[in-house]
Amino acid sequence: MAGNKRPLPMRLRRLITLSVAGALVIGVTGLFGLPKLLSEHVAQLPDSIQNIADQVQAKPVTIFDPPKYSIDEAGSIWAVVNKQRQISPLKYKPSRLSYPTFPKPKIQNPYGLQLRTEAALAAEQLAASMQEAGLGNLILNSGFRTYKNQQGLYNRTKDTRGLAVAEKLSARPGHSEHQLGLAADFSVQGEGCVIMVCFGKTEAGAWLAENAHQQGFIVRYPRGYKAITGFQYEPWHFRYVGVELATEMKVKAIATLEEFWSLESAPDYAAPAG
Ligand SMILES: [Zn+2]
């Protein structure tokens, strides 16, 4: 058999041809495909970093599932009170109330109002942030109200302006966030529109809507959500829910507590007005 050069069997030749062709294909793909592949990865990199940044910024959802605090108990900073959700216990009064310490108390707290201590501290910080932003003095126009205060306010409005107006403008006693000590009606010195819808259009009002979450406040009755919250737009009424929840709502662009907690909308009271 020596010296007898037999041609390679047909199968083997085919295999070699296929291998060479395959190697060529891989080589060409490698040469031209690799840079493309690389550039795709590079292009994706900023996105991936952005995703990580987003995840870091947005607090993990698990904090809220199950909720860290109750949304039912009046003593919880996450308590949800609306026309369908009465304060429980009905005549609840917060155990810790404080006068916010503002640099100019006579201007900034002209009515000598209190808030729940956490909310009072947050209001002080919010006032300081406003000053830093060059937007002047934050003013507290309404804070904690007792059940009786709210009853008086509601009845006065009812007596002077009629039941329909009272129902529209003031919460029934036992249904006001002010009774929780966690609601604050703000205005800003020199901006005007005190307790008026136009406050939302002032520079300070717009700044508050955009930044108050950093101190744990939300605009509780945003524009266009009356069917859910039961109240018309109130750009002055801020609700303290803590930085964690306020930031989570901002990041997720969820405007109301009802939507955040998947609660029923509360356009009206369960019982007719008496
Ligand atoms: Zn209010």
Coordinates of N, CA and C and ligand atoms in Angstrom, one line a residue, residues 142 145 178 183-185 234 236-237, ligand 1:
S142 N -53.0 76.5 58.4 CA -53.9 75.6 59.1 C -53.1 74.3 59.4
R145 N -56.3 70.1 63.7 CA -57.6 70.5 64.2 C -58.2 69.3 65.0
H178 N -56.7 67.0 58.8 CA -56.2 68.0 59.8 C -56.3 67.4 61.2
A183 N -51.8 67.2 58.2 CA -52.1 68.1 57.1 C -51.7 69.5 57.4
A184 N -51.2 70.2 56.4 CA -50.8 71.6 56.6 C -51.2 72.4 55.4
D185 N -51.9 73.5 55.7 CA -52.2 74.4 54.6 C -51.2 75.5 54.5
E234 N -56.5 71.4 45.6 CA -56.1 72.2 46.7 C -54.6 72.3 46.7
W236 N -52.7 74.2 48.2 CA -52.2 74.6 49.4 C -52.2 73.5 50.5
H237 N -53.0 72.5 50.3 CA -53.1 71.5 51.3 C -52.1 70.4 51.1
Ligands
ZN1 ZN -56.2 71.7 54.5

